[in-house]
Amino acid sequence: MLNSIIAGLTSGGVYALLGLCVVLTYRLVAVVNFAMAATGAVGAFTMVSLTEAGLNVWPALILGVAAGAALSGLLGAVLVRWFSGHDERTKAAVTVAIYVALMAAGLRIFGNNTSGARNFPRPFDSPAFTVGDVVVPQAVLVSLAFAVLITVGVGLLLSRTGVGLRLQALSERPETAQVVGIPAPRLAMAVWVAIGALTTLVILIVAPRLGGDFSTLGGLIATALAVAMVGAFRSLPLTLLGGILLGCLEGFAAFWEPVQQYRGVVPFLVILVLLWWRSRHEVWDTAHSR
């Protein structure tokens, strides 16, 4: 059981990072980006395809991250250029359409979950230390440290710097921000490019553990949304905590034999429970306001 929970911690750090990317996109450009994991998967598969073609891993990594960032930037350009005046639901629907298109193209180019598994680099598989007879890999520490660094760094950026204040103004009132001289389109594009690069790195960390096929990696958006919902799409610390808890929950489900084969539905159950719980409060408040 301890082995399963430690394995869950590795996933938990990565889930937290994906959830943080969703929350950051929503807080900074007011879009729930359903295409986020698919764009990261395209960048990751670009990297591994280049290494398979004989390119050294570091140039391939740079080109893969650049591909993910460019694709995310292209999505951002579409939303900024043609949908900046629309509401959040329309923007989310656009990202859903792009997600479907990217998954169809990705499965065609990179293969499905039975024929497209790739051998991703495993730089963090070495043991870091042992707890009893359980070996803790470096991947656990790297993913958790990365998630904490992003949470603290972005929190400080948003609350203590002029750039952070401009980004928050861009999210809440983009038209007003542009009127007072804030370069809203350029800031929005920078956010989209940064999120694309970060998502590609996160997908590269988790790819060796999840089988390395495009379908599985692109489908991580369901887990990312479940984690973001724990933080209510606002709180970075709660999103971090939600990712770690979801990873441990999946690890426990993998250990418990009666539910082992159903552990893939854990993110959907988390989403359903959170939706029910929050709608329960809305119904309660509505009943008392009558």
mmCIF file of C-alpha atoms in Angstrom:
data_model
loop_
_atom_site.group_PDB
_atom_site.id
_atom_site.type_symbol
_atom_site.label_atom_id
_atom_site.label_comp_id
_atom_site.label_asym_id
_atom_site.label_seq_id
_atom_site.Cartn_x
_atom_site.Cartn_y
_atom_site.Cartn_z
ATOM 1 C CA MET A 1 0.000 0.000 0.000
ATOM 2 C CA LEU A 2 2.868 2.399 0.837
ATOM 3 C CA ASN A 3 4.328 1.704 -2.624
ATOM 4 C CA SER A 4 1.024 2.648 -4.244
ATOM 5 C CA ILE A 5 0.721 5.894 -2.264
ATOM 6 C CA ILE A 6 4.304 6.896 -3.151
ATOM 7 C CA ALA A 7 3.547 6.147 -6.797
ATOM 8 C CA GLY A 8 0.460 8.299 -6.319
ATOM 9 C CA LEU A 9 2.635 11.136 -4.996
ATOM 10 C CA THR A 10 4.583 11.125 -8.268
ATOM 11 C CA SER A 11 1.355 11.461 -10.217
ATOM 12 C CA GLY A 12 0.022 13.925 -7.632
ATOM 13 C CA GLY A 13 2.819 16.417 -8.253
ATOM 14 C CA VAL A 14 2.213 16.238 -12.000
ATOM 15 C CA TYR A 15 -1.575 16.492 -11.573
ATOM 16 C CA ALA A 16 -1.028 19.552 -9.390
ATOM 17 C CA LEU A 17 1.094 21.131 -12.131
ATOM 18 C CA LEU A 18 -1.567 20.458 -14.764
ATOM 19 C CA GLY A 19 -4.272 21.861 -12.481
ATOM 20 C CA LEU A 20 -2.128 24.949 -11.855
ATOM 21 C CA CYS A 21 -1.829 25.484 -15.628
ATOM 22 C CA VAL A 22 -5.640 25.384 -15.931
ATOM 23 C CA VAL A 23 -6.083 27.803 -13.016
ATOM 24 C CA LEU A 24 -3.426 30.189 -14.332
ATOM 25 C CA THR A 25 -4.995 30.269 -17.801
ATOM 26 C CA TYR A 26 -8.393 30.977 -16.253
ATOM 27 C CA ARG A 27 -7.131 33.620 -13.830
ATOM 28 C CA LEU A 28 -4.913 35.437 -16.335
ATOM 29 C CA VAL A 29 -6.853 35.293 -19.620
ATOM 30 C CA ALA A 30 -10.312 34.186 -18.366
ATOM 31 C CA VAL A 31 -10.454 30.998 -20.475
ATOM 32 C CA VAL A 32 -11.052 27.381 -19.366
ATOM 33 C CA ASN A 33 -8.616 25.774 -21.790
ATOM 34 C CA PHE A 34 -9.809 22.257 -22.655
ATOM 35 C CA ALA A 35 -7.066 21.947 -25.330
ATOM 36 C CA MET A 36 -4.203 22.436 -22.847
ATOM 37 C CA ALA A 37 -3.123 18.778 -22.390
ATOM 38 C CA ALA A 38 -3.433 18.092 -26.129
ATOM 39 C CA THR A 39 -1.107 21.002 -27.003
ATOM 40 C CA GLY A 40 1.387 19.763 -24.398
ATOM 41 C CA ALA A 41 1.150 16.238 -25.828
ATOM 42 C CA VAL A 42 1.930 17.578 -29.327
ATOM 43 C CA GLY A 43 5.054 19.270 -27.930
ATOM 44 C CA ALA A 44 6.089 16.121 -26.047
ATOM 45 C CA PHE A 45 5.622 13.890 -29.101
ATOM 46 C CA THR A 46 7.545 16.375 -31.252
ATOM 47 C CA MET A 47 10.429 16.019 -28.799
ATOM 48 C CA VAL A 48 10.391 12.217 -28.697
ATOM 49 C CA SER A 49 9.999 11.985 -32.500
ATOM 50 C CA LEU A 50 13.120 14.119 -32.933
ATOM 51 C CA THR A 51 15.127 11.939 -30.526
ATOM 52 C CA GLU A 52 13.969 8.818 -32.387
ATOM 53 C CA ALA A 53 15.201 10.482 -35.595
ATOM 54 C CA GLY A 54 18.666 10.776 -34.060
ATOM 55 C CA LEU A 55 18.698 14.316 -32.634
ATOM 56 C CA ASN A 56 20.380 14.839 -29.262
ATOM 57 C CA VAL A 57 17.931 14.968 -26.344
ATOM 58 C CA TRP A 58 18.602 18.592 -25.307
ATOM 59 C CA PRO A 59 18.034 20.244 -28.714
ATOM 60 C CA ALA A 60 15.012 17.948 -29.132
ATOM 61 C CA LEU A 61 13.695 19.078 -25.729
ATOM 62 C CA ILE A 62 14.053 22.750 -26.695
ATOM 63 C CA LEU A 63 12.316 22.185 -30.035
ATOM 64 C CA GLY A 64 9.526 20.143 -28.408
ATOM 65 C CA VAL A 65 8.855 22.804 -25.777
ATOM 66 C CA ALA A 66 8.954 25.456 -28.525
ATOM 67 C CA ALA A 67 6.405 23.445 -30.541
ATOM 68 C CA GLY A 68 4.031 23.191 -27.557
ATOM 69 C CA ALA A 69 4.473 26.907 -26.808
ATOM 70 C CA ALA A 70 3.895 27.878 -30.452
ATOM 71 C CA LEU A 71 0.742 25.745 -30.711
ATOM 72 C CA SER A 72 -0.636 27.209 -27.496
ATOM 73 C CA GLY A 73 0.281 30.693 -28.739
ATOM 74 C CA LEU A 74 -1.604 30.014 -31.968
ATOM 75 C CA LEU A 75 -4.688 29.005 -29.970
ATOM 76 C CA GLY A 76 -4.295 32.181 -27.894
ATOM 77 C CA ALA A 77 -3.996 34.285 -31.061
ATOM 78 C CA VAL A 78 -7.273 32.846 -32.377
ATOM 79 C CA LEU A 79 -9.057 33.672 -29.116
ATOM 80 C CA VAL A 80 -7.520 37.148 -28.813
ATOM 81 C CA ARG A 81 -8.092 38.059 -32.468
ATOM 82 C CA TRP A 82 -11.618 36.707 -33.047
ATOM 83 C CA PHE A 83 -13.199 35.960 -29.653
ATOM 84 C CA SER A 84 -11.934 38.644 -27.258
ATOM 85 C CA GLY A 85 -15.413 40.198 -26.983
ATOM 86 C CA HIS A 86 -17.210 36.909 -26.312
ATOM 87 C CA ASP A 87 -18.098 35.424 -22.932
ATOM 88 C CA GLU A 88 -16.239 32.615 -21.118
ATOM 89 C CA ARG A 89 -18.601 29.886 -22.345
ATOM 90 C CA THR A 90 -17.944 30.709 -26.000
ATOM 91 C CA LYS A 91 -14.175 30.757 -25.448
ATOM 92 C CA ALA A 92 -14.345 27.411 -23.621
ATOM 93 C CA ALA A 93 -16.386 25.957 -26.507
ATOM 94 C CA VAL A 94 -13.682 27.091 -28.953
ATOM 95 C CA THR A 95 -11.015 25.273 -26.930
ATOM 96 C CA VAL A 96 -13.206 22.126 -26.855
ATOM 97 C CA ALA A 97 -13.441 22.216 -30.668
ATOM 98 C CA ILE A 98 -9.670 22.660 -30.953
ATOM 99 C CA TYR A 99 -9.150 19.816 -28.443
ATOM 100 C CA VAL A 100 -11.203 17.461 -30.615
ATOM 101 C CA ALA A 101 -9.279 18.534 -33.723
ATOM 102 C CA LEU A 102 -5.874 18.145 -32.014
ATOM 103 C CA MET A 103 -6.759 14.692 -30.651
ATOM 104 C CA ALA A 104 -7.937 13.500 -34.075
ATOM 105 C CA ALA A 105 -4.798 14.842 -35.771
ATOM 106 C CA GLY A 106 -2.502 13.588 -32.990
ATOM 107 C CA LEU A 107 -3.911 10.048 -33.082
ATOM 108 C CA ARG A 108 -3.527 10.056 -36.856
ATOM 109 C CA ILE A 109 0.087 11.278 -36.747
ATOM 110 C CA PHE A 110 1.444 9.677 -33.551
ATOM 111 C CA GLY A 111 -0.738 6.535 -33.255
ATOM 112 C CA ASN A 112 -3.327 5.363 -30.711
ATOM 113 C CA ASN A 113 -2.919 3.729 -27.297
ATOM 114 C CA THR A 114 -2.151 0.310 -28.787
ATOM 115 C CA SER A 115 0.183 1.315 -31.617
ATOM 116 C CA GLY A 116 1.587 4.721 -30.640
ATOM 117 C CA ALA A 117 3.389 4.200 -27.310
ATOM 118 C CA ARG A 118 6.799 5.917 -27.425
ATOM 119 C CA ASN A 119 9.910 5.458 -25.341
ATOM 120 C CA PHE A 120 10.164 8.810 -23.544
ATOM 121 C CA PRO A 121 13.397 9.729 -21.705
ATOM 122 C CA ARG A 122 13.417 8.825 -17.997
ATOM 123 C CA PRO A 123 15.834 11.316 -16.390
ATOM 124 C CA PHE A 124 14.292 11.076 -12.899
ATOM 125 C CA ASP A 125 13.871 7.310 -12.433
ATOM 126 C CA SER A 126 16.932 6.940 -10.185
ATOM 127 C CA PRO A 127 16.195 6.312 -6.480
ATOM 128 C CA ALA A 128 16.329 9.378 -4.213
ATOM 129 C CA PHE A 129 15.993 7.577 -0.852
ATOM 130 C CA THR A 130 14.146 4.673 0.767
ATOM 131 C CA VAL A 131 11.358 4.572 3.358
ATOM 132 C CA GLY A 132 11.484 1.142 4.987
ATOM 133 C CA ASP A 133 11.665 -1.183 1.998
ATOM 134 C CA VAL A 134 10.076 1.325 -0.385
ATOM 135 C CA VAL A 135 12.366 3.099 -2.857
ATOM 136 C CA VAL A 136 11.320 6.705 -3.513
ATOM 137 C CA PRO A 137 12.334 7.793 -7.040
ATOM 138 C CA GLN A 138 13.660 11.247 -7.870
ATOM 139 C CA ALA A 139 10.522 11.848 -9.934
ATOM 140 C CA VAL A 140 8.492 12.239 -6.694
ATOM 141 C CA LEU A 141 10.749 15.017 -5.413
ATOM 142 C CA VAL A 142 11.093 16.734 -8.807
ATOM 143 C CA SER A 143 7.354 16.855 -9.531
ATOM 144 C CA LEU A 144 6.441 18.022 -6.003
ATOM 145 C CA ALA A 145 9.229 20.624 -5.902
ATOM 146 C CA PHE A 146 8.226 21.912 -9.346
ATOM 147 C CA ALA A 147 4.577 22.197 -8.248
ATOM 148 C CA VAL A 148 5.476 24.073 -5.024
ATOM 149 C CA LEU A 149 7.838 26.373 -6.946
ATOM 150 C CA ILE A 150 5.127 27.258 -9.474
ATOM 151 C CA THR A 151 2.556 27.848 -6.696
ATOM 152 C CA VAL A 152 4.809 30.130 -4.642
ATOM 153 C CA GLY A 153 6.416 31.877 -7.639
ATOM 154 C CA VAL A 154 3.147 32.684 -9.412
ATOM 155 C CA GLY A 155 1.533 33.745 -6.114
ATOM 156 C CA LEU A 156 4.358 36.237 -5.523
ATOM 157 C CA LEU A 157 4.259 37.380 -9.159
ATOM 158 C CA LEU A 158 0.543 38.151 -8.981
ATOM 159 C CA SER A 159 0.568 39.827 -5.569
ATOM 160 C CA ARG A 160 3.921 41.626 -5.426
ATOM 161 C CA THR A 161 4.808 42.809 -8.942
ATOM 162 C CA GLY A 162 3.487 45.338 -11.440
ATOM 163 C CA VAL A 163 3.320 42.665 -14.131
ATOM 164 C CA GLY A 164 1.107 40.565 -11.844
ATOM 165 C CA LEU A 165 -1.279 43.465 -11.272
ATOM 166 C CA ARG A 166 -1.477 44.104 -15.015
ATOM 167 C CA LEU A 167 -2.190 40.420 -15.642
ATOM 168 C CA GLN A 168 -5.022 40.422 -13.093
ATOM 169 C CA ALA A 169 -6.459 43.588 -14.647
ATOM 170 C CA LEU A 170 -6.244 41.895 -18.039
ATOM 171 C CA SER A 171 -8.229 38.909 -16.726
ATOM 172 C CA GLU A 172 -10.964 40.831 -14.929
ATOM 173 C CA ARG A 173 -11.520 43.832 -17.263
ATOM 174 C CA PRO A 174 -9.555 43.449 -20.523
ATOM 175 C CA GLU A 175 -11.220 46.395 -22.289
ATOM 176 C CA THR A 176 -10.584 48.737 -19.334
ATOM 177 C CA ALA A 177 -6.996 47.486 -19.043
ATOM 178 C CA GLN A 178 -6.397 48.354 -22.693
ATOM 179 C CA VAL A 179 -7.914 51.826 -22.261
ATOM 180 C CA VAL A 180 -5.518 52.691 -19.408
ATOM 181 C CA GLY A 181 -2.503 51.653 -21.494
ATOM 182 C CA ILE A 182 -1.943 48.011 -20.523
ATOM 183 C CA PRO A 183 -0.875 46.055 -23.660
ATOM 184 C CA ALA A 184 -3.612 43.428 -23.208
ATOM 185 C CA PRO A 185 -3.092 41.428 -26.434
ATOM 186 C CA ARG A 186 0.679 41.119 -25.941
ATOM 187 C CA LEU A 187 0.300 40.091 -22.289
ATOM 188 C CA ALA A 188 -2.382 37.547 -23.198
ATOM 189 C CA MET A 189 -0.175 36.057 -25.913
ATOM 190 C CA ALA A 190 2.752 35.815 -23.463
ATOM 191 C CA VAL A 191 0.515 33.909 -21.020
ATOM 192 C CA TRP A 192 -0.628 31.456 -23.731
ATOM 193 C CA VAL A 193 2.948 30.809 -24.886
ATOM 194 C CA ALA A 194 4.218 30.308 -21.305
ATOM 195 C CA ILE A 195 1.353 27.919 -20.463
ATOM 196 C CA GLY A 196 2.074 25.893 -23.611
ATOM 197 C CA ALA A 197 5.768 25.546 -22.733
ATOM 198 C CA LEU A 198 5.016 24.612 -19.109
ATOM 199 C CA THR A 199 2.382 22.056 -20.101
ATOM 200 C CA THR A 200 4.809 20.366 -22.507
ATOM 201 C CA LEU A 201 7.393 19.999 -19.718
ATOM 202 C CA VAL A 202 4.765 18.530 -17.368
ATOM 203 C CA ILE A 203 3.587 16.034 -20.007
ATOM 204 C CA LEU A 204 7.221 14.979 -20.570
ATOM 205 C CA ILE A 205 7.625 14.263 -16.835
ATOM 206 C CA VAL A 206 4.516 12.073 -16.600
ATOM 207 C CA ALA A 207 4.705 10.396 -20.046
ATOM 208 C CA PRO A 208 7.007 7.456 -19.060
ATOM 209 C CA ARG A 209 4.663 6.469 -16.182
ATOM 210 C CA LEU A 210 1.441 6.598 -18.200
ATOM 211 C CA GLY A 211 2.526 4.500 -21.164
ATOM 212 C CA GLY A 212 3.622 7.249 -23.532
ATOM 213 C CA ASP A 213 0.723 7.222 -26.005
ATOM 214 C CA PHE A 214 -0.982 10.346 -27.371
ATOM 215 C CA SER A 215 -4.521 9.350 -26.346
ATOM 216 C CA THR A 216 -3.661 8.890 -22.661
ATOM 217 C CA LEU A 217 -1.565 12.064 -22.426
ATOM 218 C CA GLY A 218 -4.093 14.244 -24.261
ATOM 219 C CA GLY A 219 -6.844 12.846 -22.009
ATOM 220 C CA LEU A 220 -5.105 14.209 -18.914
ATOM 221 C CA ILE A 221 -7.254 17.336 -19.291
ATOM 222 C CA ALA A 222 -10.014 15.547 -17.301
ATOM 223 C CA THR A 223 -7.637 15.110 -14.359
ATOM 224 C CA ALA A 224 -6.378 18.697 -14.701
ATOM 225 C CA LEU A 225 -9.943 20.049 -14.598
ATOM 226 C CA ALA A 226 -10.777 17.935 -11.525
ATOM 227 C CA VAL A 227 -7.727 19.341 -9.718
ATOM 228 C CA ALA A 228 -8.552 22.901 -10.803
ATOM 229 C CA MET A 229 -12.078 22.460 -9.435
ATOM 230 C CA VAL A 230 -10.678 21.615 -6.002
ATOM 231 C CA GLY A 231 -9.125 25.096 -6.041
ATOM 232 C CA ALA A 232 -12.357 26.565 -7.479
ATOM 233 C CA PHE A 233 -10.283 27.843 -10.469
ATOM 234 C CA ARG A 234 -8.902 30.557 -8.141
ATOM 235 C CA SER A 235 -6.763 29.220 -5.289
ATOM 236 C CA LEU A 236 -3.237 28.079 -6.192
ATOM 237 C CA PRO A 237 -2.488 26.396 -2.789
ATOM 238 C CA LEU A 238 -5.791 24.453 -2.859
ATOM 239 C CA THR A 239 -5.065 23.372 -6.437
ATOM 240 C CA LEU A 240 -1.651 22.104 -5.348
ATOM 241 C CA LEU A 241 -3.250 20.205 -2.457
ATOM 242 C CA GLY A 242 -5.973 18.831 -4.747
ATOM 243 C CA GLY A 243 -3.404 17.433 -7.177
ATOM 244 C CA ILE A 244 -1.493 15.641 -4.444
ATOM 245 C CA LEU A 245 -4.681 14.227 -2.889
ATOM 246 C CA LEU A 246 -5.970 13.042 -6.275
ATOM 247 C CA GLY A 247 -2.653 11.315 -6.977
ATOM 248 C CA CYS A 248 -2.746 9.549 -3.595
ATOM 249 C CA LEU A 249 -6.394 8.584 -4.178
ATOM 250 C CA GLU A 250 -5.482 6.998 -7.512
ATOM 251 C CA GLY A 251 -2.537 5.237 -5.867
ATOM 252 C CA PHE A 252 -4.837 3.815 -3.186
ATOM 253 C CA ALA A 253 -7.351 2.738 -5.859
ATOM 254 C CA ALA A 254 -4.551 0.916 -7.703
ATOM 255 C CA PHE A 255 -3.723 -0.955 -4.468
ATOM 256 C CA TRP A 256 -7.331 -1.893 -3.574
ATOM 257 C CA GLU A 257 -8.132 -4.833 -5.832
ATOM 258 C CA PRO A 258 -11.982 -4.504 -5.999
ATOM 259 C CA VAL A 259 -11.723 -0.988 -7.530
ATOM 260 C CA GLN A 260 -8.347 -1.358 -9.228
ATOM 261 C CA GLN A 261 -9.712 -1.604 -12.770
ATOM 262 C CA TYR A 262 -11.950 1.435 -12.210
ATOM 263 C CA ARG A 263 -9.261 3.869 -10.975
ATOM 264 C CA GLY A 264 -9.442 5.761 -14.274
ATOM 265 C CA VAL A 265 -12.849 7.158 -13.276
ATOM 266 C CA VAL A 266 -11.502 8.779 -10.083
ATOM 267 C CA PRO A 267 -11.114 12.270 -11.690
ATOM 268 C CA PHE A 268 -14.703 12.138 -12.994
ATOM 269 C CA LEU A 269 -15.992 11.135 -9.559
ATOM 270 C CA VAL A 270 -14.107 14.064 -8.015
ATOM 271 C CA ILE A 271 -15.669 16.443 -10.572
ATOM 272 C CA LEU A 272 -19.168 15.061 -9.897
ATOM 273 C CA VAL A 273 -18.796 15.288 -6.116
ATOM 274 C CA LEU A 274 -17.491 18.866 -6.287
ATOM 275 C CA LEU A 275 -20.272 19.929 -8.673
ATOM 276 C CA TRP A 276 -22.889 18.351 -6.404
ATOM 277 C CA TRP A 277 -21.418 19.914 -3.267
ATOM 278 C CA ARG A 278 -21.208 23.430 -4.719
ATOM 279 C CA SER A 279 -24.656 23.279 -6.331
ATOM 280 C CA ARG A 280 -25.984 22.134 -2.949
ATOM 281 C CA HIS A 281 -24.774 25.398 -1.422
ATOM 282 C CA GLU A 282 -26.331 27.413 -4.275
ATOM 283 C CA VAL A 283 -29.700 25.683 -3.772
ATOM 284 C CA TRP A 284 -29.468 26.318 -0.027
ATOM 285 C CA ASP A 285 -28.671 30.023 -0.556
ATOM 286 C CA THR A 286 -31.467 30.375 -3.147
ATOM 287 C CA ALA A 287 -33.997 28.768 -0.794
ATOM 288 C CA HIS A 288 -33.083 31.183 2.012
ATOM 289 C CA SER A 289 -33.166 34.259 -0.235
ATOM 290 C CA ARG A 290 -36.847 33.671 -1.153
#
